[in-house]
Tab-separated table of C-alpha atoms and ligand atoms in Angstrom:
chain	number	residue	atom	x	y	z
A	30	UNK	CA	-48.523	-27.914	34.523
A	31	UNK	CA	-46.775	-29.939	37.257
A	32	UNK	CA	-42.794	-29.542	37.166
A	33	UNK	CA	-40.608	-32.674	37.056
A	34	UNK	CA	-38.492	-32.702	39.869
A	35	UNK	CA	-36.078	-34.456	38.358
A	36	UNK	CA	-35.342	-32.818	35.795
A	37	UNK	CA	-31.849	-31.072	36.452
A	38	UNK	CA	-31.763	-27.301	35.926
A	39	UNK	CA	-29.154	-25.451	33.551
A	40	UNK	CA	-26.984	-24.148	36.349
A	41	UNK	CA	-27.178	-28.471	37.815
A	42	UNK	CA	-26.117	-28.897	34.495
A	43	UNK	CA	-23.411	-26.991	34.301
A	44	UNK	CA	-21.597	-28.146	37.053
A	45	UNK	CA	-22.367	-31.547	35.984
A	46	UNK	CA	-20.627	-30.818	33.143
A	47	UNK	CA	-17.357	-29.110	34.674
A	48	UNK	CA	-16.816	-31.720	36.625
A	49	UNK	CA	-16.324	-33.628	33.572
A	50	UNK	CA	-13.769	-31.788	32.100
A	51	UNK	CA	-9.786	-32.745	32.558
A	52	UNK	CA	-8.632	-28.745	32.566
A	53	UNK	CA	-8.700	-27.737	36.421
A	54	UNK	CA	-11.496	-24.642	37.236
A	55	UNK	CA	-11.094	-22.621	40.345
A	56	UNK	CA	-13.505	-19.546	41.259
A	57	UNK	CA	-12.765	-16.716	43.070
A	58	UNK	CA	-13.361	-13.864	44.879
A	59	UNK	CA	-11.772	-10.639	44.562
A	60	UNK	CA	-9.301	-11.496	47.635
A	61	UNK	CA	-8.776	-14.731	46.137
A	62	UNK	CA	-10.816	-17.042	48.707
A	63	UNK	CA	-11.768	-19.936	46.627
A	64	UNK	CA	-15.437	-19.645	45.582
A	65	UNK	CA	-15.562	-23.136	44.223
A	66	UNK	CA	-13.743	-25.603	42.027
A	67	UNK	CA	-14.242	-28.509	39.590
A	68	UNK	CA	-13.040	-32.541	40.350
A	69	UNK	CA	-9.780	-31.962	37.873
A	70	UNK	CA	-8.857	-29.088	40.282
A	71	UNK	CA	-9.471	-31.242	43.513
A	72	UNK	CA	-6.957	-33.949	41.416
A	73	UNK	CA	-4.588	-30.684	40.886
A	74	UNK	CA	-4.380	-29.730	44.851
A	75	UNK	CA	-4.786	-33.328	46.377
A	76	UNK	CA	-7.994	-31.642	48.206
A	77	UNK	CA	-11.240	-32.034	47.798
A	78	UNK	CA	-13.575	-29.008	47.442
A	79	UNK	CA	-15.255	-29.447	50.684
A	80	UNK	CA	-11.452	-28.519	52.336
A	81	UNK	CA	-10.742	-25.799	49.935
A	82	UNK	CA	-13.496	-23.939	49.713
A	83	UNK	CA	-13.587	-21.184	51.492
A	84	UNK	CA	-9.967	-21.067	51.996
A	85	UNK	CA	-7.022	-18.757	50.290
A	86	UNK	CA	-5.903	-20.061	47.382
A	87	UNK	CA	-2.325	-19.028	48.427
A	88	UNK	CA	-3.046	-21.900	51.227
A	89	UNK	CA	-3.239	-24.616	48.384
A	90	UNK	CA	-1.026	-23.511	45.752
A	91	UNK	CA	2.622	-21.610	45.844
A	92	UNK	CA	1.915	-18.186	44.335
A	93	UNK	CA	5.104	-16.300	43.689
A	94	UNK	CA	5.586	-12.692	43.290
A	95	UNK	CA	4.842	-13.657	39.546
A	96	UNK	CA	1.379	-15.363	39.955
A	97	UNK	CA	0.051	-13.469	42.512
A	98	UNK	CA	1.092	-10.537	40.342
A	99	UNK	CA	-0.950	-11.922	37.199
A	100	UNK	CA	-4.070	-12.462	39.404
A	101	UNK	CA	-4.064	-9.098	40.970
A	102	UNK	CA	-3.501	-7.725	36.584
A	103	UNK	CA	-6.762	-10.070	35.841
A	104	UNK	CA	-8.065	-8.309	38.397
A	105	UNK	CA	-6.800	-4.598	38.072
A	106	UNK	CA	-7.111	-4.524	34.391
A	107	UNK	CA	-10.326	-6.836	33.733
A	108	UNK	CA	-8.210	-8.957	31.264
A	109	UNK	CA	-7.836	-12.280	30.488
A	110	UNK	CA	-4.264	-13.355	30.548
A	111	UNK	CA	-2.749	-16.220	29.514
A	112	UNK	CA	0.429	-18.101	31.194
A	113	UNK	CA	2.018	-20.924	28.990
A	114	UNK	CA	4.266	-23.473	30.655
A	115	UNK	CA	4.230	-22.468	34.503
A	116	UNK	CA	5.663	-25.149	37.191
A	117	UNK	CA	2.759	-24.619	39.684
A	118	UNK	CA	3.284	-25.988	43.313
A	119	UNK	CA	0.370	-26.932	45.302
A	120	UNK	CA	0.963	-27.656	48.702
A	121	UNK	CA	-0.534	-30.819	48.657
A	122	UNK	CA	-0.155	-32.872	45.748
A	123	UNK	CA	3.286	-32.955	42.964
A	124	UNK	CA	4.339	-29.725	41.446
A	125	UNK	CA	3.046	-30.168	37.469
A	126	UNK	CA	3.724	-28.043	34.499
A	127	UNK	CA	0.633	-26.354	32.978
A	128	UNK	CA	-0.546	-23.682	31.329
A	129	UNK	CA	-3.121	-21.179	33.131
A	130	UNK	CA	-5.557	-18.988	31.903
A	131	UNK	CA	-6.830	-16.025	34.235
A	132	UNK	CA	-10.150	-14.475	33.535
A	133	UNK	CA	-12.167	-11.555	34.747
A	134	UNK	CA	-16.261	-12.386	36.313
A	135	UNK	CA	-18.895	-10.225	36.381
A	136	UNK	CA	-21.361	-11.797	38.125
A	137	UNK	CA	-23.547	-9.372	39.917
A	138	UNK	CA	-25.357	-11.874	42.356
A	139	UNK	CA	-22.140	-14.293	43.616
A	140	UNK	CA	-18.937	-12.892	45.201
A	141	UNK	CA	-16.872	-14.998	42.058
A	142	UNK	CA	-14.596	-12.461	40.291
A	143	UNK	CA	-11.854	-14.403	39.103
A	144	UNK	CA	-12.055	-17.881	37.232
A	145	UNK	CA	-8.876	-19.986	36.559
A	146	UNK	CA	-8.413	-22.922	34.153
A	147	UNK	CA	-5.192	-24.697	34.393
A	148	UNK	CA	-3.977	-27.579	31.876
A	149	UNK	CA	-1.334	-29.549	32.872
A	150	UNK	CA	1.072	-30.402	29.910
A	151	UNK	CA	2.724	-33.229	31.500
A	152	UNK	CA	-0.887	-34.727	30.955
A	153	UNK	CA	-0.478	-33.898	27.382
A	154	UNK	CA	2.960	-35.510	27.024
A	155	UNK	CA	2.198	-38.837	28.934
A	156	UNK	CA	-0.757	-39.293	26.825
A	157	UNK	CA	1.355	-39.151	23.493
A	158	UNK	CA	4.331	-40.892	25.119
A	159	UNK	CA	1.524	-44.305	25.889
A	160	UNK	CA	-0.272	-43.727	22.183
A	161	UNK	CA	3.301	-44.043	20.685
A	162	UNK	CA	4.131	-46.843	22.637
A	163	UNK	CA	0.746	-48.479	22.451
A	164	UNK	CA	1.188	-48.211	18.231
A	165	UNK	CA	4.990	-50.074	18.791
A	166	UNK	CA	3.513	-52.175	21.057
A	167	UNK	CA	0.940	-53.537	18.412
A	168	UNK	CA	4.102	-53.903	15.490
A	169	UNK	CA	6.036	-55.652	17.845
A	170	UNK	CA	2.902	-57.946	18.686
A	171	UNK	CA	2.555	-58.211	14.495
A	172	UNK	CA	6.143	-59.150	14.046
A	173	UNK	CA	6.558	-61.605	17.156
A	174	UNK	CA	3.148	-63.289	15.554
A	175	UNK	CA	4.475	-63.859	12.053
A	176	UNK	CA	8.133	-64.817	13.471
A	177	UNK	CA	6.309	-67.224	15.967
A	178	UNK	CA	4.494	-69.061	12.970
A	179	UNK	CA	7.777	-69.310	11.142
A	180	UNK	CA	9.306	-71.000	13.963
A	181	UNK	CA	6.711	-73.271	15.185
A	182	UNK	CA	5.745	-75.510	12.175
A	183	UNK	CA	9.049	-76.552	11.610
A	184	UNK	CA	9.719	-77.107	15.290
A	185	UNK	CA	6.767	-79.681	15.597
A	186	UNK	CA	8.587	-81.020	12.777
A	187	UNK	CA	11.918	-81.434	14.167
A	188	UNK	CA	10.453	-82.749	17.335
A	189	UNK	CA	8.689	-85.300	15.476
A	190	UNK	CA	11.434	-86.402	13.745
A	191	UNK	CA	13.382	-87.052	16.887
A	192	UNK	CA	11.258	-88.876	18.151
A	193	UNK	CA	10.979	-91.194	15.393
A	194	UNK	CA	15.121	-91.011	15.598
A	195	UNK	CA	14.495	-91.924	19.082
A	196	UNK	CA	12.186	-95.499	18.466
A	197	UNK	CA	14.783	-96.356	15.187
A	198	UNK	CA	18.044	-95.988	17.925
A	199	UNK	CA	19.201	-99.043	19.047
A	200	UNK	CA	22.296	-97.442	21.167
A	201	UNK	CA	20.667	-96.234	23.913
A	202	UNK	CA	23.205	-93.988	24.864
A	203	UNK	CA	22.602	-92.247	21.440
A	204	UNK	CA	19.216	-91.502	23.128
A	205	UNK	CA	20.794	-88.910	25.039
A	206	UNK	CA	21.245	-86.662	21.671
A	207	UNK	CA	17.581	-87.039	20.820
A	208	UNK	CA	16.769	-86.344	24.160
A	209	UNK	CA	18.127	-83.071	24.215
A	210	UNK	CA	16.927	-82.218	20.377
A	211	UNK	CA	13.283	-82.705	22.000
A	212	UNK	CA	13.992	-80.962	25.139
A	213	UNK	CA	15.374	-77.786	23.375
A	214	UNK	CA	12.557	-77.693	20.734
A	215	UNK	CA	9.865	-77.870	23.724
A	216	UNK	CA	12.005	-74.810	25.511
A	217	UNK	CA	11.961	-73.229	21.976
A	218	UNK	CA	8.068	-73.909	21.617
A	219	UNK	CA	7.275	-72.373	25.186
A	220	UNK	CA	9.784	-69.517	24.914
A	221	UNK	CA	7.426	-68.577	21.747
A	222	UNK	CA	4.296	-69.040	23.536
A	223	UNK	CA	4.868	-66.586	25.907
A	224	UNK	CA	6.223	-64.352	23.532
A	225	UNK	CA	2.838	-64.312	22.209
A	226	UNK	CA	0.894	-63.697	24.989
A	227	UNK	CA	-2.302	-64.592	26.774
A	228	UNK	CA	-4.417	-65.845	24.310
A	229	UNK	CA	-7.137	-66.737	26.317
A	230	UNK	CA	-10.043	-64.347	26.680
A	231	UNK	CA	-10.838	-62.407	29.948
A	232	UNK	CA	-13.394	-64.462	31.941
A	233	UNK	CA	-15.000	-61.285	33.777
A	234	UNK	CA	-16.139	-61.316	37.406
A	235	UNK	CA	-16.896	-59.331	40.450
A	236	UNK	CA	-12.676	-58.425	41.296
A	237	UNK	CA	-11.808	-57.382	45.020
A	238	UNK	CA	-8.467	-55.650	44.192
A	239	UNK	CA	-7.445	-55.774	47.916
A	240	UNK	CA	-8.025	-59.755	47.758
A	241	UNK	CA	-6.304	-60.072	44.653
A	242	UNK	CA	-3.183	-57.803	46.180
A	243	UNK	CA	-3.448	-59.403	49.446
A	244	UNK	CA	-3.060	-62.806	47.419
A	245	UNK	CA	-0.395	-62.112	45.644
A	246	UNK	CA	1.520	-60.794	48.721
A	247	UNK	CA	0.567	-64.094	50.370
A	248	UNK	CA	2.263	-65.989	47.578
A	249	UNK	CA	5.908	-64.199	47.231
A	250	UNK	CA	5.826	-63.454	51.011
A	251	UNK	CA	6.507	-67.608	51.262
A	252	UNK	CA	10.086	-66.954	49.460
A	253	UNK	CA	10.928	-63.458	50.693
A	254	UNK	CA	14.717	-63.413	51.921
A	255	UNK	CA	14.828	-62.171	55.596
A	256	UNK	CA	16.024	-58.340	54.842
A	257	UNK	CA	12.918	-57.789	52.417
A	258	UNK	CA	9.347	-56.559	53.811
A	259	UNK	CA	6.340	-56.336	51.948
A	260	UNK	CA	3.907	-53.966	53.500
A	261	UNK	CA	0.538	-52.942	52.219
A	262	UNK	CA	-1.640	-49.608	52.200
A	263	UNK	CA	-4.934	-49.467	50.592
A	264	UNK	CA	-7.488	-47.475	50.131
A	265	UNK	CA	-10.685	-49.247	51.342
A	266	UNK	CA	-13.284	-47.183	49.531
A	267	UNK	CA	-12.469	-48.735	46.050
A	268	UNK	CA	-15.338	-50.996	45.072
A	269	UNK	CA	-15.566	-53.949	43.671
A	270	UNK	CA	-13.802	-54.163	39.642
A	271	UNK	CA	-15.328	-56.007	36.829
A	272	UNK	CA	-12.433	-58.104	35.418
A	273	UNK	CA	-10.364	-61.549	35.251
A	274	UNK	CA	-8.730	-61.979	38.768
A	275	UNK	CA	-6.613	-65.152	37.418
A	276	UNK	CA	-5.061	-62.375	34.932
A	277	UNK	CA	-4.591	-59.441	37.413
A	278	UNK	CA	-2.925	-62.158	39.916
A	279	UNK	CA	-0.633	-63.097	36.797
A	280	UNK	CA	0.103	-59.284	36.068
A	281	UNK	CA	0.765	-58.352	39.140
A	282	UNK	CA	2.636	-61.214	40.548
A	283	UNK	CA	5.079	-60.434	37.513
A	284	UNK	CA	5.731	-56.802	38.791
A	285	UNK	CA	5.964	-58.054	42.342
A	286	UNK	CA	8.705	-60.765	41.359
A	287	UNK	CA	10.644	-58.279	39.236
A	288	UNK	CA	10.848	-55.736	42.464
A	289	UNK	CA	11.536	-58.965	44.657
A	290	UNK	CA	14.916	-59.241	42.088
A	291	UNK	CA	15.916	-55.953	41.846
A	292	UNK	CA	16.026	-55.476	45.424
A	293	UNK	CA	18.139	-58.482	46.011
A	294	UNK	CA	18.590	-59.002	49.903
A	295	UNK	CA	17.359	-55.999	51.329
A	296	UNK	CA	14.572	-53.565	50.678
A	297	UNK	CA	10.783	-52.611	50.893
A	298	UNK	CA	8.102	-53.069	48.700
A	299	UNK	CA	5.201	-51.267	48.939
A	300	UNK	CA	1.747	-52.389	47.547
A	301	UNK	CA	-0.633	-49.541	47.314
A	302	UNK	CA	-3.800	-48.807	46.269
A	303	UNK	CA	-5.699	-45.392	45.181
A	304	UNK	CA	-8.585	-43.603	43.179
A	305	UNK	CA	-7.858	-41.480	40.369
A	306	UNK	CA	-10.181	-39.438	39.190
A	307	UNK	CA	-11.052	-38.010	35.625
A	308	UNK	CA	-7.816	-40.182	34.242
A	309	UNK	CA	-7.001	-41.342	30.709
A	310	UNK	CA	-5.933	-44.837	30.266
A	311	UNK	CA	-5.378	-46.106	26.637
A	312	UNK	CA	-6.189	-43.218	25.213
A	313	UNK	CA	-9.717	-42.505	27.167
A	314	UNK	CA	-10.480	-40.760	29.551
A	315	UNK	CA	-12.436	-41.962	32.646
A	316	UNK	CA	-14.168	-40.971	35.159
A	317	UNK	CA	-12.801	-42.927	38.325
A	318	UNK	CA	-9.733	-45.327	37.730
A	319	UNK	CA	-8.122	-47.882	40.416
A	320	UNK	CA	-4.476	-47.550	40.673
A	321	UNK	CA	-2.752	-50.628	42.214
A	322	UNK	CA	0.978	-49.765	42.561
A	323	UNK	CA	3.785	-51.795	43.217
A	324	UNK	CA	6.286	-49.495	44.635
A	325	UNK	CA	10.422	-50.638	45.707
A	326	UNK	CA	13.270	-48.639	46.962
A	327	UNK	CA	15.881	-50.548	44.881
A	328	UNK	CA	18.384	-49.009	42.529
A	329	UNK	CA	15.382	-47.977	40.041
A	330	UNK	CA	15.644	-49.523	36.251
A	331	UNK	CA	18.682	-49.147	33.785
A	332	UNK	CA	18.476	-46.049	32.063
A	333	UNK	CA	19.482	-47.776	28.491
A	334	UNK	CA	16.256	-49.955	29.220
A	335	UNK	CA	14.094	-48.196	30.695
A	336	UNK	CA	12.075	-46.498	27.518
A	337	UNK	CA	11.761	-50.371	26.339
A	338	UNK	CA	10.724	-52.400	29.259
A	339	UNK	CA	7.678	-53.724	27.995
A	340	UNK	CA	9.210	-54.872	25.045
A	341	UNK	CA	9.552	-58.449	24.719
A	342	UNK	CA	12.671	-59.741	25.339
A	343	UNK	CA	14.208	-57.001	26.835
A	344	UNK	CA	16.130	-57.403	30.264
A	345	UNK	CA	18.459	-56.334	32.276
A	346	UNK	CA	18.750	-59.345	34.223
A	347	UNK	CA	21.708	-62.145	33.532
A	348	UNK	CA	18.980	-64.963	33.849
A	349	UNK	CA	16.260	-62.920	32.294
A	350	UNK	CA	14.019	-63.560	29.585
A	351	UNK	CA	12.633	-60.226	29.595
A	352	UNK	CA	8.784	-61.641	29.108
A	353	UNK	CA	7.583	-60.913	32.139
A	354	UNK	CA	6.715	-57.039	31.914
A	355	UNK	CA	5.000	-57.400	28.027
A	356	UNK	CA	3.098	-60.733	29.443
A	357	UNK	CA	1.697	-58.169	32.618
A	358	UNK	CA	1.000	-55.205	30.206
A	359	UNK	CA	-1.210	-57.469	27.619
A	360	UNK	CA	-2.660	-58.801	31.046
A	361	UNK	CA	-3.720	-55.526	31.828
A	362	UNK	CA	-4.757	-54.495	28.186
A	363	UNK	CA	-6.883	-57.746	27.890
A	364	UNK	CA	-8.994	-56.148	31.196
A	365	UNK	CA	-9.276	-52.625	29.941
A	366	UNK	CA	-6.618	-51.076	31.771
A	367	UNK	CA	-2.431	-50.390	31.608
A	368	UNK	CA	0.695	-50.709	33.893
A	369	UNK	CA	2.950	-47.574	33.918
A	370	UNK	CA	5.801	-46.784	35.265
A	371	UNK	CA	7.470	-44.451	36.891
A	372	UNK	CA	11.184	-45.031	38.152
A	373	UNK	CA	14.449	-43.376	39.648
A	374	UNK	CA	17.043	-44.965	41.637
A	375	UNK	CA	15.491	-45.652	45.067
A	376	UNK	CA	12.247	-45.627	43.990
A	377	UNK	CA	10.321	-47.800	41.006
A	378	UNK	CA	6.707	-47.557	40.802
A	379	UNK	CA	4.813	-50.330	38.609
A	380	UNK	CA	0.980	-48.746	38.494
A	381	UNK	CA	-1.849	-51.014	36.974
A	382	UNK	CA	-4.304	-49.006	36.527
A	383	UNK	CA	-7.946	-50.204	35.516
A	384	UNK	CA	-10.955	-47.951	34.973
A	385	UNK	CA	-13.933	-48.358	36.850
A	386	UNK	CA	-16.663	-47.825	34.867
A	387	UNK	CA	-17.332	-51.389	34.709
A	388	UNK	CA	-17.839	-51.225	38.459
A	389	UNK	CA	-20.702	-53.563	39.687
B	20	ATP	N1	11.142	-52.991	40.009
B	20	ATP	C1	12.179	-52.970	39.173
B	20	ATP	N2	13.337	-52.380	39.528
B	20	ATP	C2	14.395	-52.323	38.676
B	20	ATP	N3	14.384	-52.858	37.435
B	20	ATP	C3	13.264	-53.462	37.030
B	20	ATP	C4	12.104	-53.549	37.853
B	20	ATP	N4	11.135	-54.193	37.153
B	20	ATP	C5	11.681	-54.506	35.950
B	20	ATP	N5	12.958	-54.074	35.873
B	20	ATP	C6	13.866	-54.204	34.723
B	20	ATP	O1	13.085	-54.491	33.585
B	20	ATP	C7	13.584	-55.668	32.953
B	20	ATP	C8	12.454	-56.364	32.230
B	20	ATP	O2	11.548	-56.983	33.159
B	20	ATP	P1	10.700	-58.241	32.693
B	20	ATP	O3	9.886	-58.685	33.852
B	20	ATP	O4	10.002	-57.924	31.420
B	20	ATP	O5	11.803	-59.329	32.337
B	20	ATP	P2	12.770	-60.097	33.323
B	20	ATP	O6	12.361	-59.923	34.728
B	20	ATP	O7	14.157	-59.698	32.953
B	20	ATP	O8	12.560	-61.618	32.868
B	20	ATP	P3	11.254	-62.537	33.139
B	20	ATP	O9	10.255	-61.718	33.853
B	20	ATP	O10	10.791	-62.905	31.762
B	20	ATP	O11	11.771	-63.652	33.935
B	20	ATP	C9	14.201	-56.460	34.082
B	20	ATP	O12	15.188	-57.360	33.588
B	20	ATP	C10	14.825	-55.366	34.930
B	20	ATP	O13	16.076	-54.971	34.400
B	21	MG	MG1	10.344	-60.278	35.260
């Protein structure tokens, strides 16, 4: 019987499959030269395997007297052993905390005799941290709806009835109080709009994220004060995103303006661009994501805020309405993706990150 070529064999397979998983693998041989390691562990040392391979693994990744003494155990003994909570440096890419488990191979035909599977906890936490705030996110969005209904019927009333006021007047300088009822009520009525949200649904095209950043550069770069630079770096090999570019302009336009104020007179901002791999946003986890960050070097956000900026109507901000950061994170909900943030005085990151399985 003829074979089908296509048909991927069960060792194909299995790599296939590790490279699916979101716990770093790394093989290898009994002087620990990397035999071979999955995409998580290319995330883990900011290399890709092509680089490694081959290579120490003390080349890629601190090992201190402890480590190296655990892998040379594995090794001595033929025992698994288990490390819970290590800060592991690798030499290109951040330090994370993770556990690490360090097993024995036998494999008679390959040169792998060590195999290591590393889970980084920080992982872990950030996904609770975003489920937790996703859940208050969605009371908030509840409560603002219910409060919003409350307060719009009887504005529409109230404006009405000014107006009416307004055609009954004959003192036209009693207009003036009328006026303002029907000014404030529209302010009111607008004020509760955007507390709700977009409300329109995505209308999804073929997105180039570097046009949309390029754009939105373009537009605050006409207002910049003279001791502020906006400079970009992207990564060209991200393709093409499925998605509303009206709504990513609006979302990220929002974190752009919110670095452009916190800087003041003076300051960079950075707009970057990147591909994560094997990355959980919302709650799933995807194969590639684009991360579009909006980086500044101002004095980072205020600690009493900062667990609650994407709550509406918090700001910290004199002339704030704090609606800007909840309006970009429902932006970037209503196209499958999520802005994060990471900040510390000198250095505020805004990511929007968007998954690209939609790619075209
Ligand atoms: N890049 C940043 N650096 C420092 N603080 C920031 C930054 N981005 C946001 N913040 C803080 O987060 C708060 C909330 O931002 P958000 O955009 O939601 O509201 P706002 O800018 O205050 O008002 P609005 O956008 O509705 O005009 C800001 O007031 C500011 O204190
Ligand atoms: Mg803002």
């Amino acid at each position: 019987m003829k074979k089908n070529p296509e048909r991927p064999t069960a060792s194909n397979l299995a790599s296939l499959w590790l490279d699916e998983l979101a716990t770093a693998v790394l093989v290898t041989d009994g002087d620990l030269h990397l035999v071979a390691i999955n995409s998580a562990a290319e995330v883990l040392l900011g290399l890709s395997r092509d680089r490694v391979v081959g290579g120490a693994l003390g080349q890629w990744i601190r090992l201190d007297r402890y480590l190296s003494h655990q892998l040379h155990q594995t090794l001595d003994l033929d025992q698994s052993i288990t490390v819970r909570a290590r800060h592991l440096q690798p030499l290109r890419a951040p330090e994370v905390l993770a556990d690490l488990v360090i097993s024995p191979l036998h494999h008679a035909d390959t040169n792998a005799r060590l195999l290591l599977e590393i889970t980084a906890l920080d992982r872990h936490q950030r996904i609770s941290r975003e489920d937790q705030l996703r859940q208050q996110q969605a009371i908030s969005r509840a409560v603002t709806r219910g409060l919003a209904h409350e307060i719009k019927n009887p504005l529409g009333g109230l404006r009405g009835a000014a107006q009416l006021l307004a055609s009954e007047l004959e003192d036209p300088a009693l207009h003036d109080y009328t006026r303002i009822i029907i000014r404030e009520a529209d302010r009111l009525t607008n004020l509760v709009d955007r507390m709700l949200g977009p409300n329109n649904l995505p209308q999804r095209e073929a997105v180039n994220v570097h046009e949309v950043l390029e754009h939105v550069r373009g537009l605050v770069s006409v207002q910049l004060p003279l001791g502020l630079r906006i400079s970009a770096n992207y990564d060209p090999s991200i393709p093409e995103i499925l998605g509303d570019r009206d709504m990513l302009v609006q979302a990220l336009l929002n974190l752009v303006q919110n670095a452009v104020q916190a800087l003041g007179d003076h300051g960079e901002i950075r707009l970057m661009s990147s591909i994560l791999r094997q990355h959980t946003v919302s709650g799933q986890r995807h194969r590639l994501v684009a991360r579009l960050r909006v980086r500044d070097n101002g004095p980072g956000i205020p600690e009493e805020i900062r667990e609650r900026i994407f709550f509406p109507m918090v700001t910290g901000r004199a002339s704030g309405t704090g609606l800007g950061l909840p309006i970009a994170q429902s932006l970037a909900q209503l196209n499958n993706g999520v802005i994060e943030c990471n900040s510390r005085p000198g250095c505020t990151d805004f990511d929007l990150l968007l998954p690209l399985e939609s790619t075209l």
